[in-house]
Structures are given as structure tokens and as C-alpha cells.
Amino acid sequence: MRTLKLTLAYDGGDYVGWQRQLVGRSIQGELERAFEEIEGQRIAVHGAGRTDTGVHAMGQVAHFDFNTDLDTCALKDALNGNLARDVRVMDCIVVSPEFHARFSALRRYYQYRCRTNIFLLDRNYTWLTGSVDLTLLNEAASVIIGNHDFTSFSKNSEDLDHRRCIIYDSVWKENGDVVNYHVSGNRFLHHMVRYLVGTMLEISRGKIKMEQFKELINHPIENVNIFKAPPQGLVLTRVDYDD
């Protein structure tokens, strides 16, 4: 039995997210179906992060335990030959049996893309926000760097022991008519990046005060009535491990 690590890219627009669901197509379910096509058995696949419905990835990581005579290149090609065209295995390597895509991860990177003009051809991969105040966005982005309880900016879950995350980088960068938010952290809670992006955009629009944002970070509360950015602008770009 070998443990293999996959690096994946996918367009999440037609999926209910990473995690297998009772109804709807999931990335995890698509991978497990592809394994079944190849080997005649379903293999459990574990991901580094449970991306939401409609969220994309360029660097999602997954692992699985598999007893096969195929080398990694042949297995990668076989998987891609049985996956839908909106999911691709970019890399496949053998790793230590102790490796776990989720629990071994040290740092996760996300990018959120906002478009400030009315160009429509990338509307499935950006949020058409109109003009933004980059100075205010970056002032808000700097507030979350460090170790904070993000209860105010996450969907409630009884499964979590705590809701603290360490944010290493948080910055907005302008690239022509597209403004990208870059954030990395040791972990992210359910809907967390989308709540943060939505709230920061509301600050930029003058609908929420910076002091209110800081208060929600410094004194977290549940069930806050804040804006959540739509999923299509969000991309999981990379996951780091202690290799």
C-alpha cells in the first residue's frame, strides 16, 4: 500500500464544493468515481481544504492510500482520462505514509478576484464590484494579520474545538481593472474568506465603519449580520507542507 499526494486544479462552478454530498457533484466524489473507473473500487480521497460550492482551485492538495502497479505518471494520466474536463490532476507523487493532506498542511493560500469595470467575459471567475478604495481595503486587510478568533466571520460549526486562525499575509493588490485579495493562514473556517472580503468591500463603500470591523475581530460574536462575497471570485492557490 502506498500513500500518494495529488495536486489539483478545478473550476468549481458546477460543483457543490470539495466535500462529497448526498446531492450534487463534488470534487471529492469526482475523484473517487475516477478511481472506481480505473481500478473497479472506490478509494477514499482526503483534501487539504473543503472549498465551498462554486469556489475554484489551482493548488488543492489531496492524498489517498492505494495499492497499484501503475507508476505515478501513468496514474495521473489515467485519472485525467476519467475526470471531467473541469478537474485536472497537475501532479502525483508518492509520500510518507504519515502524510495527511489536511492535518499535515502548514499554510494555505487563497486569492479573491474583484473586477472594477463592466467586462463580462470573466464574470464566472471574478466579482463585479465596481470601483473600490484600495487604501481602505488594505487598512482593513492589515487588521486581521496575526492570531485571532474569527467567529464573527465564519459559519457556525459544532465540530470545531476553536475558531482561532493565524493569518500570515493579507493584502489587496491592483492589476488594471482587477483587484486581487491575497491571504494566507494556517487554517480557514467555513466561508471565512468570503465573509472577510464582503465586509472589507462594505468598508470600502462606506457602509461599515473600520471601527466596527475591528470590534468584530477583537470581540468575536456569533451570527453577525454581515455581507458574504459570492463564491466565483475565490481560488485556493496553494498549500504548503514541511517537505
mmCIF file of C-alpha atoms in Angstrom:
data_model
loop_
_atom_site.group_PDB
_atom_site.id
_atom_site.type_symbol
_atom_site.label_atom_id
_atom_site.label_comp_id
_atom_site.label_asym_id
_atom_site.label_seq_id
_atom_site.Cartn_x
_atom_site.Cartn_y
_atom_site.Cartn_z
ATOM 1 C CA MET A 1 0.000 0.000 0.000
ATOM 2 C CA ARG A 2 1.350 3.417 -0.971
ATOM 3 C CA THR A 3 0.313 6.926 0.066
ATOM 4 C CA LEU A 4 0.086 9.291 -2.876
ATOM 5 C CA LYS A 5 -0.258 13.071 -2.938
ATOM 6 C CA LEU A 6 -2.207 14.820 -5.695
ATOM 7 C CA THR A 7 -2.069 18.484 -6.645
ATOM 8 C CA LEU A 8 -5.313 19.526 -8.311
ATOM 9 C CA ALA A 9 -6.824 22.358 -10.286
ATOM 10 C CA TYR A 10 -10.549 22.732 -10.833
ATOM 11 C CA ASP A 11 -13.253 25.070 -11.973
ATOM 12 C CA GLY A 12 -15.722 24.797 -9.112
ATOM 13 C CA GLY A 13 -18.601 26.494 -10.895
ATOM 14 C CA ASP A 14 -20.596 23.303 -11.453
ATOM 15 C CA TYR A 15 -19.760 21.639 -8.130
ATOM 16 C CA VAL A 16 -21.245 21.677 -4.636
ATOM 17 C CA GLY A 17 -17.705 22.087 -3.280
ATOM 18 C CA TRP A 18 -14.876 19.759 -2.405
ATOM 19 C CA GLN A 19 -16.716 17.507 0.031
ATOM 20 C CA ARG A 20 -18.879 14.630 -1.152
ATOM 21 C CA GLN A 21 -22.596 15.368 -0.650
ATOM 22 C CA LEU A 22 -25.763 13.304 -0.863
ATOM 23 C CA VAL A 23 -26.972 15.517 -3.700
ATOM 24 C CA GLY A 24 -24.872 17.250 -6.357
ATOM 25 C CA ARG A 25 -21.422 16.816 -7.902
ATOM 26 C CA SER A 26 -18.397 17.291 -5.657
ATOM 27 C CA ILE A 27 -14.680 17.349 -6.447
ATOM 28 C CA GLN A 28 -14.023 14.571 -3.917
ATOM 29 C CA GLY A 29 -16.806 12.485 -5.438
ATOM 30 C CA GLU A 30 -15.491 13.091 -8.962
ATOM 31 C CA LEU A 31 -12.019 11.853 -7.979
ATOM 32 C CA GLU A 32 -13.385 8.787 -6.219
ATOM 33 C CA ARG A 33 -15.540 7.985 -9.229
ATOM 34 C CA ALA A 34 -12.454 8.218 -11.471
ATOM 35 C CA PHE A 35 -10.604 5.755 -9.230
ATOM 36 C CA GLU A 36 -13.526 3.387 -9.473
ATOM 37 C CA GLU A 37 -13.355 3.574 -13.269
ATOM 38 C CA ILE A 38 -9.634 2.724 -13.200
ATOM 39 C CA GLU A 39 -9.477 0.026 -10.527
ATOM 40 C CA GLY A 40 -13.054 -1.128 -10.095
ATOM 41 C CA GLN A 41 -13.128 0.024 -6.482
ATOM 42 C CA ARG A 42 -13.813 3.305 -4.722
ATOM 43 C CA ILE A 43 -10.786 4.851 -2.993
ATOM 44 C CA ALA A 44 -11.237 7.374 -0.165
ATOM 45 C CA VAL A 45 -9.623 10.702 -1.092
ATOM 46 C CA HIS A 46 -8.789 13.311 1.572
ATOM 47 C CA GLY A 47 -8.393 17.010 0.710
ATOM 48 C CA ALA A 48 -6.382 19.828 2.277
ATOM 49 C CA GLY A 49 -9.372 22.162 2.357
ATOM 50 C CA ARG A 50 -13.123 21.892 1.898
ATOM 51 C CA THR A 51 -13.708 24.550 -0.718
ATOM 52 C CA ASP A 52 -17.284 25.837 -0.865
ATOM 53 C CA THR A 53 -19.835 25.494 -3.632
ATOM 54 C CA GLY A 54 -18.616 27.416 -6.680
ATOM 55 C CA VAL A 55 -15.084 28.018 -5.362
ATOM 56 C CA HIS A 56 -12.130 27.204 -7.620
ATOM 57 C CA ALA A 57 -8.631 25.811 -7.043
ATOM 58 C CA MET A 58 -5.247 25.995 -8.726
ATOM 59 C CA GLY A 59 -3.332 24.208 -5.969
ATOM 60 C CA GLN A 60 -5.680 21.988 -3.968
ATOM 61 C CA VAL A 61 -3.895 19.001 -2.420
ATOM 62 C CA ALA A 62 -5.340 15.562 -1.706
ATOM 63 C CA HIS A 63 -3.971 12.227 -0.582
ATOM 64 C CA PHE A 64 -5.091 8.606 -0.743
ATOM 65 C CA ASP A 65 -3.773 5.162 0.116
ATOM 66 C CA PHE A 66 -3.671 2.898 -2.896
ATOM 67 C CA ASN A 67 -2.240 -0.462 -3.870
ATOM 68 C CA THR A 68 -1.470 -0.252 -7.594
ATOM 69 C CA ASP A 69 1.175 -1.306 -10.101
ATOM 70 C CA LEU A 70 0.774 1.953 -12.047
ATOM 71 C CA ASP A 71 3.621 4.444 -11.710
ATOM 72 C CA THR A 72 2.681 7.994 -10.692
ATOM 73 C CA CYS A 73 2.800 9.398 -14.249
ATOM 74 C CA ALA A 74 0.558 6.638 -15.580
ATOM 75 C CA LEU A 75 -1.843 7.076 -12.652
ATOM 76 C CA LYS A 76 -2.016 10.834 -13.239
ATOM 77 C CA ASP A 77 -2.829 10.263 -16.913
ATOM 78 C CA ALA A 78 -5.390 7.586 -16.069
ATOM 79 C CA LEU A 79 -7.145 9.858 -13.595
ATOM 80 C CA ASN A 80 -7.233 12.773 -16.023
ATOM 81 C CA GLY A 81 -8.606 10.469 -18.678
ATOM 82 C CA ASN A 82 -11.553 9.641 -16.423
ATOM 83 C CA LEU A 83 -12.170 13.052 -14.855
ATOM 84 C CA ALA A 84 -14.499 15.714 -16.185
ATOM 85 C CA ARG A 85 -12.723 18.448 -18.135
ATOM 86 C CA ASP A 86 -13.160 20.975 -15.321
ATOM 87 C CA VAL A 87 -10.983 18.938 -12.908
ATOM 88 C CA ARG A 88 -7.318 18.158 -13.540
ATOM 89 C CA VAL A 89 -4.559 16.355 -11.635
ATOM 90 C CA MET A 90 -1.481 18.537 -12.029
ATOM 91 C CA ASP A 91 0.940 16.355 -10.097
ATOM 92 C CA CYS A 92 1.044 12.927 -8.432
ATOM 93 C CA ILE A 93 3.855 11.774 -6.136
ATOM 94 C CA VAL A 94 4.478 9.080 -3.536
ATOM 95 C CA VAL A 95 4.777 10.458 0.008
ATOM 96 C CA SER A 96 5.352 9.158 3.522
ATOM 97 C CA PRO A 97 2.534 7.044 4.996
ATOM 98 C CA GLU A 98 2.291 9.663 7.763
ATOM 99 C CA PHE A 99 1.350 12.397 5.281
ATOM 100 C CA HIS A 100 -2.179 13.786 5.529
ATOM 101 C CA ALA A 101 -3.389 16.414 3.063
ATOM 102 C CA ARG A 102 -5.366 18.277 5.715
ATOM 103 C CA PHE A 103 -3.577 17.698 9.007
ATOM 104 C CA SER A 104 -0.012 17.937 7.653
ATOM 105 C CA ALA A 105 -0.692 21.293 5.951
ATOM 106 C CA LEU A 106 1.192 24.253 7.412
ATOM 107 C CA ARG A 107 -0.115 27.125 5.330
ATOM 108 C CA ARG A 108 -2.942 27.679 2.873
ATOM 109 C CA TYR A 109 -3.134 30.457 0.286
ATOM 110 C CA TYR A 110 -6.280 31.976 -1.198
ATOM 111 C CA GLN A 111 -6.895 34.678 -3.764
ATOM 112 C CA TYR A 112 -10.125 36.577 -4.308
ATOM 113 C CA ARG A 113 -10.586 38.418 -7.628
ATOM 114 C CA CYS A 114 -12.732 41.544 -7.933
ATOM 115 C CA ARG A 115 -13.368 43.376 -11.198
ATOM 116 C CA THR A 116 -13.921 47.123 -11.080
ATOM 117 C CA ASN A 117 -15.188 47.662 -14.651
ATOM 118 C CA ILE A 118 -18.029 46.026 -16.600
ATOM 119 C CA PHE A 119 -16.002 43.487 -18.606
ATOM 120 C CA LEU A 120 -18.189 40.364 -18.616
ATOM 121 C CA LEU A 121 -16.126 37.510 -20.053
ATOM 122 C CA ASP A 122 -14.583 36.522 -16.714
ATOM 123 C CA ARG A 123 -17.732 37.024 -14.641
ATOM 124 C CA ASN A 124 -17.614 33.356 -13.556
ATOM 125 C CA TYR A 125 -14.176 33.960 -12.001
ATOM 126 C CA THR A 126 -14.467 37.480 -10.612
ATOM 127 C CA TRP A 127 -16.900 39.527 -8.549
ATOM 128 C CA LEU A 128 -18.041 42.602 -10.469
ATOM 129 C CA THR A 129 -17.742 45.095 -7.611
ATOM 130 C CA GLY A 130 -17.338 48.431 -9.354
ATOM 131 C CA SER A 131 -14.726 50.893 -8.088
ATOM 132 C CA VAL A 132 -13.065 50.266 -4.724
ATOM 133 C CA ASP A 133 -10.948 52.240 -2.258
ATOM 134 C CA LEU A 134 -7.649 50.323 -2.228
ATOM 135 C CA THR A 135 -6.299 52.288 0.738
ATOM 136 C CA LEU A 136 -9.288 51.416 2.905
ATOM 137 C CA LEU A 137 -9.201 47.792 1.742
ATOM 138 C CA ASN A 138 -5.567 47.423 2.778
ATOM 139 C CA GLU A 139 -6.144 49.161 6.090
ATOM 140 C CA ALA A 140 -8.854 46.594 6.831
ATOM 141 C CA ALA A 141 -6.728 43.718 5.495
ATOM 142 C CA SER A 142 -3.881 44.576 7.878
ATOM 143 C CA VAL A 143 -6.212 44.289 10.888
ATOM 144 C CA ILE A 144 -6.577 40.505 10.549
ATOM 145 C CA ILE A 145 -2.857 39.658 10.419
ATOM 146 C CA GLY A 146 -1.861 37.605 13.457
ATOM 147 C CA ASN A 147 -3.672 35.140 15.706
ATOM 148 C CA HIS A 148 -7.389 35.939 16.004
ATOM 149 C CA ASP A 149 -10.716 34.304 16.782
ATOM 150 C CA PHE A 150 -12.741 34.522 13.546
ATOM 151 C CA THR A 151 -16.116 33.520 14.983
ATOM 152 C CA SER A 152 -17.609 36.753 13.606
ATOM 153 C CA PHE A 153 -16.503 35.802 10.092
ATOM 154 C CA SER A 154 -17.407 32.144 9.800
ATOM 155 C CA LYS A 155 -20.362 29.835 9.539
ATOM 156 C CA ASN A 156 -21.097 28.219 12.884
ATOM 157 C CA SER A 157 -19.914 24.626 13.266
ATOM 158 C CA GLU A 158 -20.246 22.412 16.315
ATOM 159 C CA ASP A 159 -17.375 20.228 15.089
ATOM 160 C CA LEU A 160 -14.655 22.805 15.821
ATOM 161 C CA ASP A 161 -12.692 22.896 19.066
ATOM 162 C CA HIS A 162 -11.906 26.574 18.486
ATOM 163 C CA ARG A 163 -12.126 29.237 15.795
ATOM 164 C CA ARG A 164 -8.695 30.800 16.060
ATOM 165 C CA CYS A 165 -6.601 31.151 12.911
ATOM 166 C CA ILE A 166 -3.148 32.574 12.303
ATOM 167 C CA ILE A 167 -3.106 34.916 9.317
ATOM 168 C CA TYR A 168 0.361 35.430 7.836
ATOM 169 C CA ASP A 169 -0.367 37.658 4.848
ATOM 170 C CA SER A 170 -3.393 39.792 3.996
ATOM 171 C CA VAL A 171 -3.152 42.341 1.200
ATOM 172 C CA TRP A 172 -5.105 43.809 -1.716
ATOM 173 C CA LYS A 173 -3.242 44.400 -4.999
ATOM 174 C CA GLU A 174 -4.430 46.247 -8.076
ATOM 175 C CA ASN A 175 -3.835 44.795 -11.547
ATOM 176 C CA GLY A 176 -5.504 47.086 -14.050
ATOM 177 C CA ASP A 177 -9.262 46.728 -13.660
ATOM 178 C CA VAL A 178 -8.896 43.664 -11.437
ATOM 179 C CA VAL A 179 -8.216 43.973 -7.709
ATOM 180 C CA ASN A 180 -6.958 40.792 -6.067
ATOM 181 C CA TYR A 181 -7.078 39.966 -2.375
ATOM 182 C CA HIS A 182 -4.264 37.657 -1.254
ATOM 183 C CA VAL A 183 -4.445 35.907 2.105
ATOM 184 C CA SER A 184 -2.558 33.034 3.705
ATOM 185 C CA GLY A 185 -3.023 31.321 7.041
ATOM 186 C CA ASN A 186 -2.562 28.104 8.952
ATOM 187 C CA ARG A 187 -6.285 27.337 8.583
ATOM 188 C CA PHE A 188 -9.525 28.905 7.380
ATOM 189 C CA LEU A 189 -13.039 28.458 8.704
ATOM 190 C CA HIS A 190 -16.186 27.784 6.689
ATOM 191 C CA HIS A 191 -16.966 30.822 4.473
ATOM 192 C CA MET A 192 -14.291 32.835 6.339
ATOM 193 C CA VAL A 193 -12.520 34.388 3.334
ATOM 194 C CA ARG A 194 -15.826 35.274 1.679
ATOM 195 C CA TYR A 195 -17.135 36.966 4.837
ATOM 196 C CA LEU A 196 -13.894 38.916 5.209
ATOM 197 C CA VAL A 197 -13.881 40.016 1.564
ATOM 198 C CA GLY A 198 -17.554 41.001 1.695
ATOM 199 C CA THR A 199 -17.053 43.034 4.871
ATOM 200 C CA MET A 200 -13.925 44.761 3.574
ATOM 201 C CA LEU A 201 -15.774 45.749 0.393
ATOM 202 C CA GLU A 202 -18.577 47.193 2.543
ATOM 203 C CA ILE A 203 -15.947 49.261 4.375
ATOM 204 C CA SER A 204 -14.644 50.479 1.009
ATOM 205 C CA ARG A 205 -18.192 51.507 0.057
ATOM 206 C CA GLY A 206 -18.707 53.391 3.322
ATOM 207 C CA LYS A 207 -21.439 51.043 4.574
ATOM 208 C CA ILE A 208 -19.439 49.670 7.517
ATOM 209 C CA LYS A 209 -17.035 51.641 9.712
ATOM 210 C CA MET A 210 -13.480 50.430 10.236
ATOM 211 C CA GLU A 211 -14.092 50.560 13.998
ATOM 212 C CA GLN A 212 -16.976 48.087 13.608
ATOM 213 C CA PHE A 213 -14.713 45.709 11.689
ATOM 214 C CA LYS A 214 -12.015 45.904 14.370
ATOM 215 C CA GLU A 215 -14.612 45.309 17.070
ATOM 216 C CA LEU A 216 -15.784 42.110 15.344
ATOM 217 C CA ILE A 217 -12.166 40.900 15.194
ATOM 218 C CA ASN A 218 -11.243 41.854 18.758
ATOM 219 C CA HIS A 219 -14.568 40.843 20.364
ATOM 220 C CA PRO A 220 -15.953 37.981 18.240
ATOM 221 C CA ILE A 221 -19.648 37.119 18.328
ATOM 222 C CA GLU A 222 -21.780 34.540 16.529
ATOM 223 C CA ASN A 223 -24.454 35.108 13.892
ATOM 224 C CA VAL A 224 -23.317 38.558 12.801
ATOM 225 C CA ASN A 225 -25.378 40.111 10.005
ATOM 226 C CA ILE A 226 -22.517 40.824 7.566
ATOM 227 C CA PHE A 227 -22.122 40.554 3.817
ATOM 228 C CA LYS A 228 -20.623 37.415 2.261
ATOM 229 C CA ALA A 229 -18.843 37.752 -1.081
ATOM 230 C CA PRO A 230 -20.044 35.408 -3.844
ATOM 231 C CA PRO A 231 -18.014 32.226 -4.417
ATOM 232 C CA GLN A 232 -16.858 32.625 -8.011
ATOM 233 C CA GLY A 233 -14.006 35.050 -7.243
ATOM 234 C CA LEU A 234 -12.321 32.754 -4.720
ATOM 235 C CA VAL A 235 -9.441 30.428 -5.598
ATOM 236 C CA LEU A 236 -7.388 28.108 -3.380
ATOM 237 C CA THR A 237 -3.987 28.747 -4.949
ATOM 238 C CA ARG A 238 -1.509 26.751 -2.872
ATOM 239 C CA VAL A 239 -0.969 24.581 0.203
ATOM 240 C CA ASP A 240 2.419 24.358 1.926
ATOM 241 C CA TYR A 241 3.857 21.366 3.762
ATOM 242 C CA ASP A 242 7.060 20.636 5.625
ATOM 243 C CA ASP A 243 8.638 18.700 2.755
#
